[in-house]
mmCIF file of C-alpha atoms in Angstrom:
data_model
loop_
_atom_site.group_PDB
_atom_site.id
_atom_site.type_symbol
_atom_site.label_atom_id
_atom_site.label_comp_id
_atom_site.label_asym_id
_atom_site.label_seq_id
_atom_site.Cartn_x
_atom_site.Cartn_y
_atom_site.Cartn_z
ATOM 1 C CA MET H 1 -25.542 29.021 -29.477
ATOM 2 C CA ASP H 2 -28.520 29.088 -27.024
ATOM 3 C CA ARG H 3 -31.236 27.849 -28.432
ATOM 4 C CA ILE H 4 -35.530 28.493 -28.200
ATOM 5 C CA LEU H 5 -38.452 26.711 -28.232
ATOM 6 C CA VAL H 6 -41.163 28.497 -29.108
ATOM 7 C CA VAL H 7 -45.045 27.845 -29.340
ATOM 8 C CA ASP H 8 -48.600 29.727 -30.026
ATOM 9 C CA ASP H 9 -51.330 28.462 -32.169
ATOM 10 C CA ASP H 10 -51.690 32.382 -33.018
ATOM 11 C CA PRO H 11 -49.276 32.840 -35.708
ATOM 12 C CA LEU H 12 -48.984 36.779 -35.868
ATOM 13 C CA ILE H 13 -48.013 35.912 -31.914
ATOM 14 C CA LEU H 14 -45.333 33.799 -33.300
ATOM 15 C CA ALA H 15 -43.531 36.011 -35.767
ATOM 16 C CA ALA H 16 -43.157 38.556 -32.770
ATOM 17 C CA LEU H 17 -42.219 36.242 -30.264
ATOM 18 C CA SER H 18 -39.587 35.074 -32.904
ATOM 19 C CA ARG H 19 -38.911 38.291 -34.152
ATOM 20 C CA ILE H 20 -37.697 39.499 -30.144
ATOM 21 C CA LEU H 21 -35.609 36.590 -29.211
ATOM 22 C CA GLN H 22 -33.638 36.724 -32.156
ATOM 23 C CA SER H 23 -32.600 40.134 -32.273
ATOM 24 C CA GLU H 24 -32.056 38.918 -28.826
ATOM 25 C CA GLY H 25 -29.338 36.833 -30.045
ATOM 26 C CA TYR H 26 -31.252 33.699 -29.763
ATOM 27 C CA GLU H 27 -31.398 30.349 -31.983
ATOM 28 C CA VAL H 28 -35.430 29.788 -31.752
ATOM 29 C CA VAL H 29 -38.151 26.953 -33.044
ATOM 30 C CA THR H 30 -40.880 28.134 -33.641
ATOM 31 C CA HIS H 31 -43.942 25.888 -33.765
ATOM 32 C CA THR H 32 -48.175 26.736 -34.405
ATOM 33 C CA ASP H 33 -48.747 23.422 -34.033
ATOM 34 C CA PRO H 34 -48.093 21.725 -29.948
ATOM 35 C CA ALA H 35 -48.991 18.259 -30.939
ATOM 36 C CA GLN H 36 -45.306 18.777 -33.713
ATOM 37 C CA ALA H 37 -43.619 20.572 -30.854
ATOM 38 C CA ALA H 38 -43.601 17.798 -28.451
ATOM 39 C CA ARG H 39 -41.334 15.990 -30.575
ATOM 40 C CA GLU H 40 -38.557 19.087 -29.884
ATOM 41 C CA GLU H 41 -35.502 18.119 -28.905
ATOM 42 C CA GLY H 42 -31.752 19.641 -28.221
ATOM 43 C CA PHE H 43 -32.924 23.844 -26.313
ATOM 44 C CA GLN H 44 -32.322 25.422 -23.384
ATOM 45 C CA VAL H 45 -35.185 26.686 -22.758
ATOM 46 C CA VAL H 46 -38.903 26.853 -24.121
ATOM 47 C CA LEU H 47 -41.331 29.200 -24.101
ATOM 48 C CA THR H 48 -45.311 27.959 -24.881
ATOM 49 C CA ASP H 49 -48.504 30.088 -25.106
ATOM 50 C CA PHE H 50 -51.101 28.477 -22.308
ATOM 51 C CA MET H 51 -54.599 27.992 -23.798
ATOM 52 C CA MET H 52 -54.262 25.805 -27.825
ATOM 53 C CA PRO H 53 -55.668 23.093 -28.864
ATOM 54 C CA LEU H 54 -56.139 19.809 -28.757
ATOM 55 C CA LEU H 55 -52.393 20.201 -26.867
ATOM 56 C CA ASN H 56 -52.216 23.418 -24.157
ATOM 57 C CA GLY H 57 -49.595 24.196 -22.459
ATOM 58 C CA VAL H 58 -48.932 22.016 -18.916
ATOM 59 C CA GLU H 59 -49.931 19.313 -21.326
ATOM 60 C CA LEU H 60 -46.899 20.151 -23.613
ATOM 61 C CA LEU H 61 -44.420 20.168 -21.199
ATOM 62 C CA ARG H 62 -45.394 17.329 -19.544
ATOM 63 C CA THR H 63 -44.805 15.718 -23.133
ATOM 64 C CA LEU H 64 -41.231 17.489 -23.481
ATOM 65 C CA ARG H 65 -39.673 16.666 -19.949
ATOM 66 C CA GLU H 66 -39.987 13.652 -21.481
ATOM 67 C CA LYS H 67 -36.953 13.862 -23.328
ATOM 68 C CA ASN H 68 -35.691 17.525 -22.322
ATOM 69 C CA PRO H 69 -35.593 17.954 -18.533
ATOM 70 C CA ARG H 70 -33.349 19.294 -18.368
ATOM 71 C CA ALA H 71 -34.603 22.279 -20.184
ATOM 72 C CA VAL H 72 -36.602 25.591 -18.480
ATOM 73 C CA ARG H 73 -39.595 26.327 -18.911
ATOM 74 C CA LEU H 74 -41.618 30.153 -19.634
ATOM 75 C CA MET H 75 -45.410 29.869 -20.107
ATOM 76 C CA LEU H 76 -47.421 32.687 -22.182
ATOM 77 C CA THR H 77 -51.300 32.984 -20.837
ATOM 78 C CA ALA H 78 -54.142 35.999 -20.633
ATOM 79 C CA ALA H 79 -56.127 33.569 -18.127
ATOM 80 C CA ALA H 80 -54.965 35.719 -15.782
ATOM 81 C CA ASP H 81 -55.907 33.876 -12.963
ATOM 82 C CA PHE H 82 -54.704 31.740 -10.355
ATOM 83 C CA ARG H 83 -56.466 28.556 -11.101
ATOM 84 C CA THR H 84 -54.700 28.329 -14.510
ATOM 85 C CA ALA H 85 -50.747 29.522 -12.624
ATOM 86 C CA SER H 86 -51.319 27.023 -9.995
ATOM 87 C CA GLU H 87 -51.601 24.132 -12.464
ATOM 88 C CA ALA H 88 -48.863 25.977 -14.851
ATOM 89 C CA VAL H 89 -45.750 26.241 -11.747
ATOM 90 C CA ASN H 90 -47.617 22.719 -9.998
ATOM 91 C CA ARG H 91 -48.203 20.330 -13.078
ATOM 92 C CA GLY H 92 -45.177 21.793 -15.723
ATOM 93 C CA GLU H 93 -42.836 23.177 -12.948
ATOM 94 C CA VAL H 94 -43.011 26.314 -14.174
ATOM 95 C CA PHE H 95 -39.755 28.722 -14.171
ATOM 96 C CA ARG H 96 -41.808 31.777 -14.497
ATOM 97 C CA LEU H 97 -45.144 32.070 -15.967
ATOM 98 C CA LEU H 98 -45.396 35.681 -17.609
ATOM 99 C CA GLY H 99 -49.314 37.336 -19.603
ATOM 100 C CA LYS H 100 -50.242 38.465 -22.304
ATOM 101 C CA PRO H 101 -49.763 40.700 -24.061
ATOM 102 C CA TRP H 102 -46.501 41.053 -22.565
ATOM 103 C CA SER H 103 -44.377 44.052 -21.665
ATOM 104 C CA LEU H 104 -40.736 43.312 -23.794
ATOM 105 C CA SER H 105 -39.216 44.265 -20.335
ATOM 106 C CA GLU H 106 -39.891 41.246 -18.364
ATOM 107 C CA LEU H 107 -40.517 38.135 -21.581
ATOM 108 C CA THR H 108 -37.035 38.932 -21.829
ATOM 109 C CA SER H 109 -35.554 39.234 -19.467
ATOM 110 C CA ALA H 110 -37.677 36.053 -17.800
ATOM 111 C CA VAL H 111 -35.838 34.945 -21.194
ATOM 112 C CA ARG H 112 -32.612 35.596 -20.052
ATOM 113 C CA GLN H 113 -32.940 34.719 -16.620
ATOM 114 C CA ALA H 114 -34.204 31.064 -17.709
ATOM 115 C CA PHE H 115 -30.414 30.790 -20.282
ATOM 116 C CA GLU H 116 -28.983 31.701 -16.593
ATOM 117 C CA HIS H 117 -30.379 28.926 -15.186
ATOM 118 C CA PHE H 118 -30.152 26.186 -17.076
ATOM 119 C CA ARG H 119 -26.491 27.323 -16.982
ATOM 120 C CA LEU H 120 -26.414 26.827 -13.287
ATOM 121 C CA VAL H 121 -28.200 24.206 -12.855
ATOM 122 C CA GLU H 122 -25.696 22.836 -15.517
ATOM 123 C CA VAL H 123 -22.519 23.976 -13.749
ATOM 124 C CA ASN H 124 -23.713 22.196 -10.806
ATOM 125 C CA GLU H 125 -24.580 18.621 -12.208
ATOM 126 C CA ARG H 126 -21.171 19.284 -13.660
ATOM 127 C CA LEU H 127 -19.581 20.196 -9.673
ATOM 128 C CA THR H 128 -21.579 17.904 -8.515
ATOM 129 C CA ARG H 129 -20.213 14.937 -10.663
ATOM 130 C CA GLU H 130 -16.323 16.578 -9.839
ATOM 131 C CA VAL H 131 -17.201 16.235 -6.615
ATOM 132 C CA ALA H 132 -18.724 12.766 -6.388
ATOM 133 C CA GLU H 133 -15.502 11.962 -8.394
ATOM 134 C CA LYS H 134 -12.449 13.385 -6.089
ATOM 135 C CA ASN H 135 -15.016 11.875 -3.139
ATOM 136 C CA ALA H 136 -14.170 7.992 -4.715
ATOM 137 C CA GLU H 137 -10.949 8.534 -5.387
ATOM 138 C CA LEU H 138 -10.508 10.674 -1.877
ATOM 139 C CA THR H 139 -12.140 7.237 -0.504
ATOM 140 C CA THR H 140 -9.734 5.107 -2.112
ATOM 141 C CA ILE H 141 -6.744 6.771 -1.184
ATOM 142 C CA ASN H 142 -8.229 6.901 2.680
ATOM 143 C CA ARG H 143 -8.838 3.713 1.798
ATOM 144 C CA ASP H 144 -5.360 2.363 1.721
ATOM 145 C CA LEU H 145 -3.785 5.007 3.991
ATOM 146 C CA GLU H 146 -5.785 3.308 6.587
ATOM 147 C CA ARG H 147 -4.895 -0.190 5.122
ATOM 148 C CA MET H 148 -1.065 1.110 6.032
ATOM 149 C CA VAL H 149 -1.438 2.696 9.533
ATOM 150 C CA VAL H 150 -3.960 -0.640 9.939
ATOM 151 C CA GLU H 151 -0.479 -2.653 8.762
ATOM 152 C CA ARG H 152 2.058 -0.844 10.779
ATOM 153 C CA THR H 153 0.124 0.066 13.885
ATOM 154 C CA ASN H 154 -0.438 -4.574 14.429
ATOM 155 C CA GLY H 155 3.584 -4.596 13.387
ATOM 156 C CA LEU H 156 3.911 -1.784 16.440
ATOM 157 C CA LEU H 157 2.474 -4.099 18.035
ATOM 158 C CA ASP H 158 3.673 -7.379 17.157
ATOM 159 C CA GLY H 159 7.689 -5.662 18.776
ATOM 160 C CA LEU H 160 5.856 -4.222 21.781
ATOM 161 C CA ILE H 161 4.321 -8.070 22.779
ATOM 162 C CA SER H 162 7.480 -9.752 21.655
ATOM 163 C CA ALA H 163 9.795 -6.862 24.106
ATOM 164 C CA LEU H 164 7.321 -8.186 26.882
ATOM 165 C CA ASP H 165 7.600 -12.049 26.247
ATOM 166 C CA TYR H 166 11.229 -11.333 26.114
ATOM 167 C CA ARG H 167 11.427 -9.794 29.927
ATOM 168 C CA ASP H 168 8.532 -12.437 30.935
ATOM 169 C CA THR H 169 8.810 -15.311 29.583
ATOM 170 C CA GLU H 170 6.153 -17.259 31.813
ATOM 171 C CA THR H 171 3.498 -16.001 30.259
ATOM 172 C CA GLN H 172 4.494 -16.240 26.279
ATOM 173 C CA TRP H 173 1.888 -16.181 24.020
ATOM 174 C CA HIS H 174 -0.205 -15.593 26.635
ATOM 175 C CA SER H 175 -2.047 -11.708 25.073
ATOM 176 C CA ARG H 176 -2.253 -13.593 21.993
ATOM 177 C CA ARG H 177 -4.498 -16.094 23.023
ATOM 178 C CA VAL H 178 -6.012 -13.943 25.165
ATOM 179 C CA SER H 179 -6.504 -11.635 22.580
ATOM 180 C CA LEU H 180 -7.714 -14.506 20.375
ATOM 181 C CA TYR H 181 -10.556 -15.248 23.176
ATOM 182 C CA SER H 182 -11.639 -11.457 23.945
ATOM 183 C CA ARG H 183 -12.403 -11.131 20.549
ATOM 184 C CA ARG H 184 -14.949 -14.584 19.723
ATOM 185 C CA ILE H 185 -16.260 -13.449 23.298
ATOM 186 C CA GLY H 186 -17.098 -10.254 22.143
ATOM 187 C CA GLU H 187 -18.630 -11.546 18.887
ATOM 188 C CA GLU H 188 -20.955 -14.238 20.765
ATOM 189 C CA ILE H 189 -22.253 -10.920 22.585
ATOM 190 C CA GLY H 190 -22.162 -9.712 19.105
ATOM 191 C CA LEU H 191 -19.921 -6.381 19.476
ATOM 192 C CA THR H 192 -19.566 -4.522 15.621
ATOM 193 C CA PRO H 193 -15.798 -5.202 13.372
ATOM 194 C CA THR H 194 -14.688 -2.051 15.180
ATOM 195 C CA GLN H 195 -15.205 -2.694 18.475
ATOM 196 C CA LEU H 196 -13.901 -6.161 18.078
ATOM 197 C CA GLU H 197 -10.709 -4.466 16.576
ATOM 198 C CA VAL H 198 -10.528 -3.075 19.889
ATOM 199 C CA VAL H 199 -10.894 -5.601 22.078
ATOM 200 C CA GLU H 200 -8.353 -7.272 20.308
ATOM 201 C CA GLN H 201 -6.189 -4.926 20.594
ATOM 202 C CA GLY H 202 -6.362 -3.989 23.778
ATOM 203 C CA ALA H 203 -6.197 -7.271 25.355
ATOM 204 C CA LEU H 204 -3.094 -8.154 23.245
ATOM 205 C CA LEU H 205 -1.183 -5.648 24.872
ATOM 206 C CA HIS H 206 -3.550 -5.925 28.649
ATOM 207 C CA ASP H 207 0.362 -6.177 30.320
ATOM 208 C CA ILE H 208 2.580 -3.530 27.984
ATOM 209 C CA GLY H 209 2.716 -1.745 31.240
ATOM 210 C CA LYS H 210 4.622 -4.897 32.908
ATOM 211 C CA ILE H 211 7.360 -3.014 31.028
ATOM 212 C CA GLY H 212 8.490 -0.032 33.893
ATOM 213 C CA VAL H 213 8.601 -2.708 36.299
ATOM 214 C CA SER H 214 11.874 -3.771 37.675
ATOM 215 C CA ASP H 215 13.082 -6.524 36.341
ATOM 216 C CA THR H 216 13.275 -7.835 40.614
ATOM 217 C CA ILE H 217 9.575 -7.493 40.846
ATOM 218 C CA LEU H 218 8.569 -8.923 37.783
ATOM 219 C CA LEU H 219 10.712 -12.468 37.620
ATOM 220 C CA LYS H 220 11.078 -12.798 41.338
ATOM 221 C CA PRO H 221 10.247 -16.131 41.602
ATOM 222 C CA GLY H 222 8.029 -16.442 44.531
ATOM 223 C CA PRO H 223 6.037 -15.197 46.188
ATOM 224 C CA LEU H 224 5.794 -10.739 45.674
ATOM 225 C CA SER H 225 6.120 -8.324 48.913
ATOM 226 C CA PRO H 226 3.101 -6.606 50.179
ATOM 227 C CA GLU H 227 5.755 -3.092 48.770
ATOM 228 C CA GLU H 228 6.519 -5.335 45.119
ATOM 229 C CA TRP H 229 2.757 -6.190 45.155
ATOM 230 C CA VAL H 230 2.426 -2.094 45.103
ATOM 231 C CA GLU H 231 4.405 -1.591 42.322
ATOM 232 C CA MET H 232 3.817 -4.410 40.150
ATOM 233 C CA ARG H 233 0.096 -2.873 41.003
ATOM 234 C CA LYS H 234 0.709 0.065 39.151
ATOM 235 C CA HIS H 235 1.354 -1.918 35.935
ATOM 236 C CA PRO H 236 -2.606 -1.195 34.567
ATOM 237 C CA GLU H 237 -2.369 2.537 34.254
ATOM 238 C CA TYR H 238 1.714 2.804 33.243
ATOM 239 C CA GLY H 239 -0.077 0.107 29.532
ATOM 240 C CA TYR H 240 -1.809 3.330 30.466
ATOM 241 C CA LYS H 241 0.023 5.706 30.165
ATOM 242 C CA ILE H 242 1.939 4.328 26.582
ATOM 243 C CA LEU H 243 -1.142 4.076 24.664
ATOM 244 C CA ALA H 244 -3.434 6.719 25.010
ATOM 245 C CA LYS H 245 -0.946 9.524 23.253
ATOM 246 C CA MET H 246 -1.059 7.263 20.769
ATOM 247 C CA PRO H 247 -5.347 8.374 18.341
ATOM 248 C CA TYR H 248 -5.346 4.762 17.170
ATOM 249 C CA LEU H 249 -5.075 3.116 20.805
ATOM 250 C CA HIS H 250 -6.482 5.320 22.695
ATOM 251 C CA GLU H 251 -9.983 2.444 22.965
ATOM 252 C CA ALA H 252 -7.519 0.116 23.590
ATOM 253 C CA SER H 253 -5.138 1.960 26.123
ATOM 254 C CA LEU H 254 -8.928 2.233 28.359
ATOM 255 C CA ILE H 255 -9.426 -1.859 28.671
ATOM 256 C CA VAL H 256 -5.036 -1.857 29.452
ATOM 257 C CA LEU H 257 -5.797 1.102 32.607
ATOM 258 C CA HIS H 258 -9.015 -0.904 33.747
ATOM 259 C CA HIS H 259 -7.919 -5.033 33.331
ATOM 260 C CA GLN H 260 -7.663 -6.536 36.981
ATOM 261 C CA GLU H 261 -10.326 -4.440 37.139
ATOM 262 C CA ARG H 262 -12.955 -6.485 38.672
ATOM 263 C CA TRP H 263 -17.149 -6.111 38.786
ATOM 264 C CA ASP H 264 -17.780 -5.739 42.793
ATOM 265 C CA GLY H 265 -15.701 -3.394 42.903
ATOM 266 C CA LYS H 266 -12.771 -4.866 44.321
ATOM 267 C CA GLY H 267 -10.348 -4.911 41.799
ATOM 268 C CA TYR H 268 -7.436 -2.794 40.999
ATOM 269 C CA PRO H 269 -6.209 0.177 40.100
ATOM 270 C CA GLN H 270 -9.163 2.494 40.282
ATOM 271 C CA GLY H 271 -11.647 0.609 42.344
ATOM 272 C CA LEU H 272 -14.152 0.558 39.067
ATOM 273 C CA LYS H 273 -17.145 -1.555 39.694
ATOM 274 C CA GLY H 274 -20.290 -3.140 37.225
ATOM 275 C CA LYS H 275 -21.112 -1.606 33.954
ATOM 276 C CA ASP H 276 -18.225 1.466 35.097
ATOM 277 C CA ILE H 277 -15.420 -1.028 33.467
ATOM 278 C CA VAL H 278 -15.252 -0.436 30.241
ATOM 279 C CA ILE H 279 -17.187 -4.184 28.508
ATOM 280 C CA GLY H 280 -13.891 -5.527 27.108
ATOM 281 C CA ALA H 281 -11.437 -4.701 30.033
ATOM 282 C CA ARG H 282 -14.823 -7.082 31.749
ATOM 283 C CA ILE H 283 -14.922 -9.814 28.586
ATOM 284 C CA PHE H 284 -10.580 -9.850 29.058
ATOM 285 C CA ALA H 285 -11.046 -10.949 32.114
ATOM 286 C CA ILE H 286 -13.759 -13.785 31.225
ATOM 287 C CA ALA H 287 -10.813 -14.269 28.606
ATOM 288 C CA ASP H 288 -7.773 -13.722 31.139
ATOM 289 C CA THR H 289 -8.872 -16.752 33.395
ATOM 290 C CA VAL H 290 -9.631 -19.316 31.168
ATOM 291 C CA ASP H 291 -5.718 -18.647 30.239
ATOM 292 C CA ALA H 292 -4.495 -19.040 33.157
ATOM 293 C CA ILE H 293 -6.020 -21.844 33.905
ATOM 294 C CA THR H 294 -6.029 -23.875 30.937
ATOM 295 C CA SER H 295 -2.232 -22.769 30.373
ATOM 296 C CA ASP H 296 1.337 -24.577 31.602
ATOM 297 C CA ARG H 297 2.611 -22.631 33.761
ATOM 298 C CA PRO H 298 5.811 -23.796 35.430
ATOM 299 C CA TYR H 299 4.408 -24.449 39.027
ATOM 300 C CA ARG H 300 0.967 -26.696 37.385
ATOM 301 C CA LYS H 301 0.794 -27.970 34.912
ATOM 302 C CA GLY H 302 -2.727 -26.452 32.429
ATOM 303 C CA ARG H 303 -5.665 -28.026 33.606
ATOM 304 C CA PRO H 304 -8.830 -28.909 31.082
ATOM 305 C CA MET H 305 -11.492 -26.798 29.933
ATOM 306 C CA SER H 306 -14.109 -28.070 31.741
ATOM 307 C CA VAL H 307 -11.898 -26.011 35.182
ATOM 308 C CA ALA H 308 -12.846 -23.084 33.536
ATOM 309 C CA ARG H 309 -15.593 -23.592 33.333
ATOM 310 C CA ASP H 310 -16.504 -24.211 36.596
ATOM 311 C CA GLU H 311 -14.539 -21.010 37.095
ATOM 312 C CA ILE H 312 -16.348 -18.841 35.677
ATOM 313 C CA LYS H 313 -19.883 -19.634 36.628
ATOM 314 C CA ARG H 314 -18.674 -19.758 40.232
ATOM 315 C CA CYS H 315 -17.311 -15.990 39.658
ATOM 316 C CA SER H 316 -19.419 -15.000 37.898
ATOM 317 C CA GLY H 317 -22.181 -11.803 39.756
ATOM 318 C CA THR H 318 -18.353 -10.774 42.001
ATOM 319 C CA GLN H 319 -14.490 -11.502 39.501
ATOM 320 C CA PHE H 320 -17.742 -11.053 36.108
ATOM 321 C CA ASP H 321 -19.872 -9.662 34.109
ATOM 322 C CA PRO H 322 -22.499 -12.169 34.806
ATOM 323 C CA GLU H 323 -24.051 -11.757 31.647
ATOM 324 C CA ILE H 324 -20.352 -11.837 28.951
ATOM 325 C CA ALA H 325 -19.969 -15.010 31.826
ATOM 326 C CA GLU H 326 -23.360 -16.375 29.933
ATOM 327 C CA ALA H 327 -21.782 -15.778 26.408
ATOM 328 C CA PHE H 328 -19.067 -17.074 27.414
ATOM 329 C CA LEU H 329 -20.891 -20.483 28.756
ATOM 330 C CA ARG H 330 -22.537 -20.430 25.516
ATOM 331 C CA ILE H 331 -19.291 -21.366 23.239
ATOM 332 C CA ALA H 332 -18.398 -24.652 23.072
ATOM 333 C CA ASP H 333 -14.616 -26.091 24.130
ATOM 334 C CA SER H 334 -13.501 -27.166 19.961
ATOM 335 C CA GLU H 335 -13.386 -23.088 20.001
ATOM 336 C CA TRP H 336 -11.493 -22.012 22.512
ATOM 337 C CA GLN H 337 -9.203 -25.501 21.129
ATOM 338 C CA ARG H 338 -9.665 -24.286 17.324
ATOM 339 C CA ILE H 339 -7.957 -20.814 18.855
ATOM 340 C CA ARG H 340 -5.343 -22.723 21.167
ATOM 341 C CA LYS H 341 -4.156 -24.533 18.441
ATOM 342 C CA LYS H 342 -4.093 -21.205 15.522
ATOM 343 C CA VAL H 343 -1.954 -19.214 18.708
ATOM 344 C CA GLU H 344 0.408 -22.620 18.673
ATOM 345 C CA ASP H 345 0.138 -22.409 14.999
ATOM 346 C CA MET H 346 2.114 -18.850 14.577
ATOM 347 C CA GLU H 347 4.310 -20.253 17.940
ATOM 348 C CA ASN H 348 5.283 -22.447 15.695
ATOM 349 C CA ALA H 349 5.908 -20.635 12.547
ATOM 350 C CA GLU H 350 8.058 -17.700 14.637
ATOM 351 C CA ASN H 351 10.458 -20.281 15.917
ATOM 352 C CA ALA H 352 11.789 -21.377 12.383
ATOM 353 C CA LEU H 353 11.417 -17.942 11.734
ATOM 354 C CA TRP H 354 14.510 -18.454 13.836
ATOM 355 C CA ALA H 355 15.521 -21.298 14.382
ATOM 356 C CA GLY H 356 18.572 -21.116 11.732
ATOM 357 C CA PHE H 357 19.442 -17.649 12.648
ATOM 358 C CA THR H 358 22.386 -15.789 13.612
ATOM 359 C CA PRO H 359 24.665 -13.451 13.821
ATOM 360 C CA GLY H 360 24.660 -10.126 11.661
ATOM 361 C CA LYS H 361 22.183 -12.429 9.167
ATOM 362 C CA VAL H 362 18.733 -11.380 8.975
ATOM 363 C CA PRO H 363 15.342 -13.918 8.781
ATOM 364 C CA ASN H 364 13.725 -13.661 5.827
ATOM 365 C CA ARG H 365 11.274 -12.738 6.732
ATOM 366 C CA VAL H 366 12.487 -9.907 8.273
ATOM 367 C CA ALA H 367 14.750 -8.795 4.905
ATOM 368 C CA SER H 368 11.739 -8.453 3.365
#
């Protein structure tokens, strides 16, 4: 039942107010002493006189608000001047100010609106809580879905890279090394976790477009002819077209498209220059060169990291972004050794997995 607290130091006025409000169907609690009224709890609306001894209406409402913060506050006053109204509204947070003598219709309308306001606030708070709870549930669901998308996308990336590795065994595990090298350089220049994910993905997939290059060109043991180079240089665009339609890989696809561009504008396929090249591709260019120099090739052994450092320093400002080159040079050799060891461990684990494979029998990891 709707419960209203009514306070007035005049017993006759209090009795009149009580009769009116009871006839409207409210449960009425009355007090002539504001100090006693200040102890009341469990009401939705309070109606108080302003001019009372010891504790005026504003002071009473301020006291009641501590224990009954949601109660709607109404005030009666015979001193209907601006100062009184202003004090009531500003200090007492009064919902409605009523004059003495009151109009019956105005009084009952104000009380009815006060109870409606209380219920609306109550419903709003409940709905806000429910929305917050639903949002928390949706956040959890979205987090789980995002995790599943990431896991499945990473599996797709591994499959794409493996497909390329089987075609071009000379660069097997190269993509995985340069992806981790690129991430480390990205960390050095202060990229965000999201940006680092994009850089790692783009570097991992940089050569995926070679799937579209003819085997006669991709696997040719000798130098390529000018015509063959024209075809080979299409692989960044092929890679971009493969990845760009996947929303999750759209930003990474730009790294694939730009990965053969140079800081001085002499790269391909678009001849981009400087910061027109996406930052992930500028990072990759250094990581790719480092891996090319320090890794074994059929025609030569890998060279020391010092040779790679000298090359990056020499080509800073021409082939490479000078700021990113400087960041690379700050990183200790032990970091690159750690990353290379990590990839070697991955390769060894993969080889061990398939070592006992026979046709018709699926390795345990695949079966699970």
